[in-house]
Amino acid sequence: MRFDPAPFLAVARGTPRARHLGRVTRAAGLLIEARGAAAPVGELCLIERRDRAPLPAEIVGFREGATLLMPLGDADGLLPGAVVRPEERKLSVGVGEALLGRVLDGLGRPADGLPPPEVVEERPLLADAPRPMDRLSIDAPLETGVSVIDGFLTLGRGQRVGIFAGSGVGKSTLLGELAKRATADVNVIALIGERGREVGQFIEEILGPEGLRKSVVIAATSDAPALVRIKSAYVATAIAEWFRDRGKDVLLTIDSVTRFASATREVGLALGEPPTTKGYPPSFFSAAPRLVERAGRTRRGSITGLCTVLVDGDDLNDPVADTMRGLLDGHFVLSRELARRRHPAVDVLGSVSRLMDRVATPEHRDAAAKARRLLATYEDAKDLLAVGAYKPGADPQVDKAVRSMPEAEALLAQKIGEARPMAETVRRLRELAARAE
């Protein structure tokens, strides 16, 4: 009689695989060590605790036969010898249209007190960036409603730009205006390492109901574990990719990359990575490009990336700022001096959009170049004008700049909540350039 293995194979396939359970042997600082938990890096595990729900943790490495885990929550109640149960899956986030208008925590769970949103699929947090030959040229502008950006630093759909700012110069206000006024279909906003009060203030006062309706907010506050703060950036990116793949133009805001870098530093140093410039480990300098490269324009849609960078003491040569400048397609510098005089506080002369020449019309580019020269001339002569050392008529270009500054300031300044169509901005820009000739 011929042997038929099919019934035995069916039983074998239906039998759950044995899990290699481990036990906690050490917990110090951010790290938990376990023995026997045979699972790959990146796998999610549950660690039993006394009188509390199991603690989720991620495998982050191995050391001398021990498995290194990092908790995704409070490690209170953890005991020596606690059972570590690998879950045979990696972290993912549920996605769907129901996420619009919702506020999630750093792992994609509801943080607004509402029931869990209906999701249509699970997306892994880590994914490959689009291949170079799958990317489309960025040739269409993204209208923001902010004159200084639309006029002098025009954005393209799928561009990646950094907003470099110190504390108290209007960064959050500008982000709220962009979320409400930009012509993107969907906003995905990651608030990393913010104080809880500031998260609520941003959502209620700056973003408001108008902006929240077409937004998904991911908030990992400053008291969240370092690994959760890191994951929040990937949660936001995975959600943005889902909307992009459905043909949407997405505006992805990561606020801030500096706090993402600080969390990466905490994790890296705990794992024993060698500190480099200002203590940042090599893992940050490899993680930053992998995160940034996931934005861009593809055949299905686009992700326009806004990455804010907190510059310590307004130092634009900070390691994080320097790294991000090399990865992005432009940067906007917010000036503390301008913040005292007008909103938004974008320093036109210190900022650049590397793709403006691709997405703006020749007339627009010409007018912006002439107006920029006007602003540069005035900036060079500002000190002489302030002390009364400049005599009118000594330099015709300076005279033109002085006469045109009220009109230039009116174009650059904008009240909070005031949206200007891009066509109006370009018209006023061309009028300014014509009078300066």
Short mmCIF file of C-alpha atoms in Angstrom, two decimals:
data_model
loop_
_atom_site.label_atom_id
_atom_site.label_comp_id
_atom_site.label_asym_id
_atom_site.label_seq_id
_atom_site.Cartn_x
_atom_site.Cartn_y
_atom_site.Cartn_z
CA MET A 1 0.00 0.00 0.00
CA ARG A 2 1.33 3.41 -0.96
CA PHE A 3 2.00 5.79 1.94
CA ASP A 4 0.11 9.10 1.74
CA PRO A 5 1.78 11.85 3.81
CA ALA A 6 -0.92 14.47 3.12
CA PRO A 7 -3.00 13.91 6.31
CA PHE A 8 0.10 14.05 8.47
CA LEU A 9 1.32 17.25 6.77
CA ALA A 10 -2.10 18.85 7.28
CA VAL A 11 -1.96 18.05 11.00
CA ALA A 12 1.60 19.39 11.21
CA ARG A 13 0.64 22.64 9.49
CA GLY A 14 -2.28 23.11 11.87
CA THR A 15 -0.19 22.49 14.96
CA PRO A 16 1.08 25.71 16.60
CA ARG A 17 4.84 26.02 16.49
CA ALA A 18 6.66 25.74 19.78
CA ARG A 19 7.75 29.08 21.14
CA HIS A 20 11.14 29.43 22.72
CA LEU A 21 10.20 31.13 25.96
CA GLY A 22 12.83 33.04 27.85
CA ARG A 23 13.30 34.36 31.35
CA VAL A 24 14.46 37.76 32.54
CA THR A 25 17.96 37.64 34.01
CA ARG A 26 18.75 41.33 34.31
CA ALA A 27 17.06 44.72 34.06
CA ALA A 28 19.11 47.90 34.21
CA GLY A 29 18.30 51.33 32.87
CA LEU A 30 16.56 51.05 29.50
CA LEU A 31 17.58 47.42 28.87
CA ILE A 32 16.12 44.07 29.89
CA GLU A 33 18.24 40.94 29.42
CA ALA A 34 16.70 37.50 28.95
CA ARG A 35 17.96 33.97 28.38
CA GLY A 36 16.25 31.43 26.15
CA ALA A 37 14.06 33.81 24.14
CA ALA A 38 15.16 32.69 20.67
CA ALA A 39 13.73 35.30 18.30
CA PRO A 40 15.11 37.77 15.75
CA VAL A 41 15.89 41.46 16.25
CA GLY A 42 12.77 43.58 15.89
CA GLU A 43 10.35 40.91 17.16
CA LEU A 44 7.74 41.88 19.72
CA CYS A 45 7.72 40.04 23.05
CA LEU A 46 5.44 40.07 26.10
CA ILE A 47 7.04 39.92 29.55
CA GLU A 48 4.95 38.75 32.49
CA ARG A 49 4.62 41.09 35.48
CA ARG A 50 3.22 40.77 38.97
CA ASP A 51 -0.41 41.96 39.22
CA ARG A 52 -0.15 43.86 35.95
CA ALA A 53 -0.71 43.25 32.26
CA PRO A 54 2.26 41.80 30.36
CA LEU A 55 4.89 44.33 29.38
CA PRO A 56 5.43 44.67 25.60
CA ALA A 57 9.09 44.89 24.59
CA GLU A 58 11.09 44.70 21.39
CA ILE A 59 14.22 42.67 20.81
CA VAL A 60 16.97 45.15 20.00
CA GLY A 61 20.10 43.00 20.08
CA PHE A 62 22.11 40.20 21.63
CA ARG A 63 25.08 40.16 23.98
CA GLU A 64 27.12 37.13 25.11
CA GLY A 65 24.23 34.71 24.69
CA ALA A 66 21.64 37.03 26.21
CA THR A 67 18.71 38.59 24.34
CA LEU A 68 18.47 42.36 24.82
CA LEU A 69 14.99 43.86 24.98
CA MET A 70 13.75 47.39 25.34
CA PRO A 71 10.32 47.98 26.95
CA LEU A 72 7.52 49.79 25.14
CA GLY A 73 5.94 50.84 28.43
CA ASP A 74 6.51 51.24 32.15
CA ALA A 75 8.62 48.39 33.56
CA ASP A 76 6.95 48.56 36.99
CA GLY A 77 6.21 45.11 38.43
CA LEU A 78 8.95 43.31 36.52
CA LEU A 79 10.48 40.41 38.45
CA PRO A 80 13.70 38.39 38.06
CA GLY A 81 12.94 35.23 36.13
CA ALA A 82 9.79 36.65 34.55
CA VAL A 83 8.68 34.72 31.47
CA VAL A 84 9.47 36.33 28.12
CA ARG A 85 7.07 35.21 25.37
CA PRO A 86 8.04 36.02 21.73
CA GLU A 87 4.96 36.99 19.73
CA GLU A 88 6.36 35.98 16.32
CA ARG A 89 5.47 39.36 14.83
CA LYS A 90 6.92 42.82 14.50
CA LEU A 91 5.34 46.13 15.40
CA SER A 92 2.74 47.37 12.92
CA VAL A 93 0.02 50.02 12.78
CA GLY A 94 -3.60 49.74 11.67
CA VAL A 95 -4.46 52.05 8.78
CA GLY A 96 -7.62 53.26 7.11
CA GLU A 97 -9.69 56.34 6.29
CA ALA A 98 -11.10 56.29 9.83
CA LEU A 99 -7.75 57.58 11.13
CA LEU A 100 -8.55 61.07 9.81
CA GLY A 101 -9.35 63.42 12.67
CA ARG A 102 -7.85 61.10 15.26
CA VAL A 103 -5.01 61.50 17.77
CA LEU A 104 -2.87 58.39 18.33
CA ASP A 105 -0.05 57.60 20.72
CA GLY A 106 3.48 56.71 19.65
CA LEU A 107 2.50 53.12 18.83
CA GLY A 108 -0.62 54.02 16.85
CA ARG A 109 -3.17 53.41 19.62
CA PRO A 110 -6.03 55.88 20.30
CA ALA A 111 -4.95 58.74 22.56
CA ASP A 112 -8.05 60.95 22.26
CA GLY A 113 -10.42 58.96 24.48
CA LEU A 114 -12.45 57.73 21.49
CA PRO A 115 -13.04 54.07 20.49
CA PRO A 116 -10.40 52.43 18.31
CA PRO A 117 -10.83 53.49 14.67
CA GLU A 118 -11.88 50.94 12.07
CA VAL A 119 -8.80 49.82 10.16
CA VAL A 120 -8.58 47.99 6.85
CA GLU A 121 -5.09 46.52 7.15
CA GLU A 122 -1.92 46.44 9.23
CA ARG A 123 1.19 48.18 7.95
CA PRO A 124 4.71 47.36 9.19
CA LEU A 125 6.52 50.30 10.74
CA LEU A 126 9.72 49.61 8.82
CA ALA A 127 9.48 49.55 5.04
CA ASP A 128 11.79 50.13 2.13
CA ALA A 129 11.93 53.56 0.51
CA PRO A 130 10.74 53.78 -3.11
CA ARG A 131 13.45 52.69 -5.52
CA PRO A 132 15.17 55.54 -7.35
CA MET A 133 13.73 54.54 -10.75
CA ASP A 134 10.21 54.27 -9.29
CA ARG A 135 10.23 57.91 -8.22
CA LEU A 136 8.64 60.55 -10.44
CA SER A 137 10.10 64.00 -11.07
CA ILE A 138 8.80 66.69 -8.75
CA ASP A 139 7.24 69.20 -11.14
CA ALA A 140 4.07 70.48 -9.45
CA PRO A 141 3.98 73.10 -6.67
CA LEU A 142 2.34 72.53 -3.31
CA GLU A 143 0.45 75.70 -2.43
CA THR A 144 0.75 76.50 1.29
CA GLY A 145 -1.14 79.79 1.61
CA VAL A 146 1.95 81.31 3.30
CA SER A 147 3.35 84.07 1.08
CA VAL A 148 6.98 83.88 2.17
CA ILE A 149 7.05 80.17 1.25
CA ASP A 150 4.89 80.28 -1.88
CA GLY A 151 6.68 83.37 -3.17
CA PHE A 152 10.35 82.86 -2.32
CA LEU A 153 10.69 79.18 -1.32
CA THR A 154 8.10 77.38 -3.40
CA LEU A 155 7.56 73.76 -2.40
CA GLY A 156 7.00 70.86 -4.77
CA ARG A 157 4.71 67.90 -4.16
CA GLY A 158 7.00 65.18 -2.83
CA GLN A 159 9.79 67.51 -1.69
CA ARG A 160 11.54 67.03 1.69
CA VAL A 161 12.28 70.26 3.60
CA GLY A 162 13.65 71.07 7.03
CA ILE A 163 12.38 73.83 9.31
CA PHE A 164 15.32 74.96 11.45
CA ALA A 165 14.30 76.92 14.53
CA GLY A 166 15.31 77.73 18.07
CA SER A 167 12.79 77.86 20.89
CA GLY A 168 10.03 80.46 20.87
CA VAL A 169 10.25 81.61 17.23
CA GLY A 170 6.83 80.46 16.02
CA LYS A 171 7.61 76.97 14.72
CA SER A 172 4.40 75.36 16.00
CA THR A 173 2.28 78.24 14.71
CA LEU A 174 3.80 77.90 11.25
CA LEU A 175 3.22 74.13 11.25
CA GLY A 176 -0.42 74.69 12.18
CA GLU A 177 -0.87 77.20 9.36
CA LEU A 178 0.70 74.80 6.86
CA ALA A 179 -1.54 71.96 8.02
CA LYS A 180 -4.67 74.08 7.62
CA ARG A 181 -3.82 75.97 4.42
CA ALA A 182 -1.63 73.66 2.30
CA THR A 183 -3.37 72.00 -0.63
CA ALA A 184 -2.35 68.49 0.45
CA ASP A 185 -5.16 65.94 0.71
CA VAL A 186 -4.04 64.56 4.09
CA ASN A 187 -1.78 65.74 6.92
CA VAL A 188 0.10 63.23 9.07
CA ILE A 189 1.75 64.98 12.03
CA ALA A 190 4.19 63.29 14.42
CA LEU A 191 4.76 65.22 17.66
CA ILE A 192 7.84 63.61 19.19
CA GLY A 193 9.00 64.40 22.71
CA GLU A 194 6.61 67.33 23.24
CA ARG A 195 5.22 68.25 26.65
CA GLY A 196 1.67 66.98 27.16
CA ARG A 197 0.35 70.52 27.56
CA GLU A 198 1.87 71.57 24.25
CA VAL A 199 0.30 68.61 22.43
CA GLY A 200 -3.16 69.60 23.64
CA GLN A 201 -2.52 73.26 22.84
CA PHE A 202 -1.30 72.45 19.34
CA ILE A 203 -4.33 70.29 18.54
CA GLU A 204 -6.99 72.54 20.06
CA GLU A 205 -5.67 76.06 19.42
CA ILE A 206 -3.13 75.92 16.59
CA LEU A 207 -4.41 73.05 14.44
CA GLY A 208 -8.04 73.51 15.41
CA PRO A 209 -11.07 71.55 14.16
CA GLU A 210 -10.46 72.77 10.61
CA GLY A 211 -6.96 71.32 10.45
CA LEU A 212 -7.73 68.19 12.46
CA ARG A 213 -10.47 67.09 10.06
CA LYS A 214 -7.93 66.17 7.38
CA SER A 215 -5.12 65.20 9.75
CA VAL A 216 -3.81 62.22 11.68
CA VAL A 217 -1.80 63.25 14.77
CA ILE A 218 0.69 60.88 16.41
CA ALA A 219 1.82 62.15 19.80
CA ALA A 220 4.68 60.57 21.78
CA THR A 221 5.16 62.91 24.73
CA SER A 222 8.43 63.52 26.53
CA ASP A 223 7.61 60.97 29.26
CA ALA A 224 7.13 58.12 26.75
CA PRO A 225 9.89 55.47 26.65
CA ALA A 226 12.72 56.30 24.27
CA LEU A 227 11.81 53.41 21.97
CA VAL A 228 8.21 54.65 21.70
CA ARG A 229 9.42 58.13 20.75
CA ILE A 230 11.52 56.56 17.99
CA LYS A 231 8.66 54.36 16.78
CA SER A 232 6.27 57.33 16.57
CA ALA A 233 8.18 58.67 13.55
CA TYR A 234 7.83 55.30 11.81
CA VAL A 235 4.14 55.04 12.74
CA ALA A 236 3.52 58.42 11.09
CA THR A 237 5.51 57.46 8.00
CA ALA A 238 3.68 54.12 7.62
CA ILE A 239 0.30 55.89 7.83
CA ALA A 240 1.43 58.51 5.29
CA GLU A 241 2.54 55.73 2.93
CA TRP A 242 -0.89 54.08 3.09
CA PHE A 243 -2.65 57.31 2.10
CA ARG A 244 -0.04 57.92 -0.61
CA ASP A 245 -0.65 54.48 -2.08
CA ARG A 246 -4.31 55.42 -2.47
CA GLY A 247 -3.44 58.32 -4.73
CA LYS A 248 -3.34 61.05 -2.09
CA ASP A 249 -0.93 63.95 -1.77
CA VAL A 250 0.22 63.71 1.85
CA LEU A 251 1.96 66.35 3.96
CA LEU A 252 4.04 64.46 6.54
CA THR A 253 5.37 66.54 9.43
CA ILE A 254 7.93 65.15 11.88
CA ASP A 255 8.29 67.51 14.83
CA SER A 256 11.01 67.18 15.72
CA VAL A 257 13.90 65.23 14.22
CA THR A 258 16.07 66.55 17.06
CA ARG A 259 13.98 64.74 19.67
CA PHE A 260 13.94 61.63 17.45
CA ALA A 261 17.75 61.88 17.46
CA SER A 262 17.83 62.29 21.25
CA ALA A 263 15.71 59.15 21.71
CA THR A 264 18.01 57.28 19.30
CA ARG A 265 20.95 58.46 21.40
CA GLU A 266 19.35 57.09 24.58
CA VAL A 267 18.78 53.70 22.98
CA GLY A 268 22.18 53.58 21.27
CA LEU A 269 24.13 54.41 24.40
CA ALA A 270 22.16 51.84 26.40
CA LEU A 271 23.11 49.21 23.81
CA GLY A 272 26.77 50.18 24.10
CA GLU A 273 27.17 52.04 20.80
CA PRO A 274 30.18 54.36 20.73
CA PRO A 275 29.15 58.02 21.04
CA THR A 276 30.27 60.28 18.23
CA THR A 277 29.67 64.02 17.77
CA LYS A 278 27.79 65.41 20.80
CA GLY A 279 27.11 61.86 21.94
CA TYR A 280 24.97 60.83 18.97
CA PRO A 281 25.59 57.16 18.08
CA PRO A 282 26.20 55.88 14.55
CA SER A 283 22.67 54.43 14.49
CA PHE A 284 21.15 57.91 14.21
CA PHE A 285 23.23 58.80 11.18
CA SER A 286 22.02 55.64 9.46
CA ALA A 287 18.39 55.89 10.66
CA ALA A 288 17.89 59.50 9.48
CA PRO A 289 18.35 58.83 5.73
CA ARG A 290 16.21 55.67 5.90
CA LEU A 291 13.39 57.70 7.42
CA VAL A 292 13.70 60.72 5.11
CA GLU A 293 13.99 58.66 1.91
CA ARG A 294 10.54 57.13 2.45
CA ALA A 295 8.98 60.47 1.48
CA GLY A 296 8.78 61.57 -2.14
CA ARG A 297 6.61 61.28 -5.23
CA THR A 298 5.69 57.95 -6.82
CA ARG A 299 3.26 56.83 -9.52
CA ARG A 300 0.56 56.34 -6.88
CA GLY A 301 0.83 59.60 -4.94
CA SER A 302 3.23 61.81 -3.02
CA ILE A 303 4.52 62.45 0.48
CA THR A 304 5.83 65.96 1.05
CA GLY A 305 8.04 65.87 4.15
CA LEU A 306 8.48 68.65 6.70
CA CYS A 307 11.15 67.84 9.28
CA THR A 308 11.64 70.34 12.08
CA VAL A 309 15.08 70.68 13.66
CA LEU A 310 15.57 72.39 17.03
CA VAL A 311 18.84 74.28 16.83
CA ASP A 312 20.45 74.64 20.24
CA GLY A 313 21.29 78.29 20.81
CA ASP A 314 20.37 79.00 17.17
CA ASP A 315 23.45 77.00 16.13
CA LEU A 316 22.81 75.88 12.55
CA ASN A 317 25.95 73.71 12.61
CA ASP A 318 24.55 71.36 15.23
CA PRO A 319 25.24 67.70 14.18
CA VAL A 320 21.54 66.96 13.66
CA ALA A 321 20.99 70.16 11.67
CA ASP A 322 24.11 69.55 9.61
CA THR A 323 23.08 65.96 8.84
CA MET A 324 19.53 66.90 7.87
CA ARG A 325 20.66 69.73 5.59
CA GLY A 326 22.54 67.17 3.53
CA LEU A 327 19.53 64.82 3.30
CA LEU A 328 16.76 67.29 2.49
CA ASP A 329 15.71 69.23 -0.60
CA GLY A 330 15.89 72.59 1.14
CA HIS A 331 15.61 74.25 4.51
CA PHE A 332 13.64 77.11 6.07
CA VAL A 333 15.40 79.03 8.83
CA LEU A 334 13.23 80.79 11.40
CA SER A 335 14.84 83.95 12.75
CA ARG A 336 14.48 85.10 16.34
CA GLU A 337 14.84 88.73 15.25
CA LEU A 338 12.06 88.35 12.68
CA ALA A 339 9.85 86.57 15.23
CA ARG A 340 9.69 89.81 17.22
CA ARG A 341 8.49 91.76 14.17
CA ARG A 342 6.26 89.56 12.07
CA HIS A 343 4.71 86.19 11.38
CA PRO A 344 5.92 83.95 9.87
CA ALA A 345 9.53 84.42 10.94
CA VAL A 346 11.11 82.73 7.88
CA ASP A 347 14.48 84.24 6.97
CA VAL A 348 14.30 84.43 3.17
CA LEU A 349 18.03 85.08 2.71
CA GLY A 350 19.04 82.21 4.98
CA SER A 351 16.60 79.69 3.48
CA VAL A 352 16.49 77.75 0.24
CA SER A 353 14.15 75.47 -1.70
CA ARG A 354 16.28 73.39 -4.03
CA LEU A 355 13.33 72.44 -6.22
CA MET A 356 11.78 75.88 -6.68
CA ASP A 357 13.31 76.19 -10.17
CA ARG A 358 11.46 73.01 -11.20
CA VAL A 359 8.00 73.89 -9.90
CA ALA A 360 7.73 77.70 -10.35
CA THR A 361 7.08 79.48 -13.63
CA PRO A 362 9.91 81.49 -15.26
CA GLU A 363 8.10 84.77 -14.47
CA HIS A 364 7.72 83.72 -10.83
CA ARG A 365 11.39 82.72 -10.53
CA ASP A 366 12.54 85.97 -12.12
CA ALA A 367 10.40 88.10 -9.79
CA ALA A 368 11.57 86.15 -6.73
CA ALA A 369 15.25 86.57 -7.70
CA LYS A 370 14.85 90.35 -8.12
CA ALA A 371 12.98 90.68 -4.83
CA ARG A 372 15.60 88.55 -3.05
CA ARG A 373 18.37 90.87 -4.35
CA LEU A 374 16.35 93.79 -3.02
CA LEU A 375 16.17 92.21 0.44
CA ALA A 376 19.89 91.40 0.35
CA THR A 377 20.77 94.99 -0.56
CA TYR A 378 18.70 96.32 2.31
CA GLU A 379 20.22 93.78 4.73
CA ASP A 380 23.75 94.88 3.76
CA ALA A 381 22.91 98.53 4.37
CA LYS A 382 20.75 98.01 7.46
CA ASP A 383 23.42 98.91 10.01
CA LEU A 384 24.34 102.15 8.21
CA LEU A 385 20.67 103.09 7.96
CA ALA A 386 20.10 102.35 11.65
CA VAL A 387 22.78 104.81 12.80
CA GLY A 388 21.98 107.43 10.15
CA ALA A 389 25.33 107.00 8.40
CA TYR A 390 23.82 106.45 4.96
CA LYS A 391 23.20 109.53 2.80
CA PRO A 392 20.28 109.16 0.34
CA GLY A 393 21.48 109.19 -3.26
CA ALA A 394 24.86 107.60 -2.46
CA ASP A 395 23.78 104.24 -3.93
CA PRO A 396 20.74 103.93 -6.27
CA GLN A 397 20.26 100.25 -5.38
CA VAL A 398 20.07 101.03 -1.66
CA ASP A 399 17.62 103.86 -2.38
CA LYS A 400 15.37 101.43 -4.29
CA ALA A 401 15.58 98.93 -1.47
CA VAL A 402 14.64 101.53 1.16
CA ARG A 403 11.66 102.72 -0.90
CA SER A 404 10.46 99.15 -1.51
CA MET A 405 10.81 97.80 2.03
CA PRO A 406 7.29 98.72 3.26
CA GLU A 407 5.80 96.81 0.33
CA ALA A 408 8.22 93.91 0.85
CA GLU A 409 7.38 93.68 4.55
CA ALA A 410 3.67 93.71 3.73
CA LEU A 411 4.24 90.73 1.46
CA LEU A 412 6.37 88.80 3.94
CA ALA A 413 4.18 89.50 6.96
CA GLN A 414 0.94 87.58 7.38
CA LYS A 415 -1.59 87.45 10.17
CA ILE A 416 -2.24 84.11 11.84
CA GLY A 417 -5.24 82.53 10.15
CA GLU A 418 -4.87 84.62 7.00
CA ALA A 419 -4.54 82.50 3.85
CA ARG A 420 -3.23 84.04 0.65
CA PRO A 421 -3.78 82.30 -2.68
CA MET A 422 -0.53 81.58 -4.46
CA ALA A 423 -1.71 83.58 -7.49
CA GLU A 424 -2.06 86.70 -5.33
CA THR A 425 1.37 86.14 -3.77
CA VAL A 426 3.02 85.86 -7.20
CA ARG A 427 1.17 88.95 -8.47
CA ARG A 428 2.36 91.04 -5.52
CA LEU A 429 5.86 89.62 -5.89
CA ARG A 430 6.01 90.66 -9.55
CA GLU A 431 4.76 94.17 -8.68
CA LEU A 432 7.48 94.45 -6.02
CA ALA A 433 10.16 93.31 -8.48
CA ALA A 434 8.93 95.74 -11.16
CA ARG A 435 9.15 98.75 -8.81
CA ALA A 436 12.65 97.76 -7.78
CA GLU A 437 14.00 97.95 -11.34
#
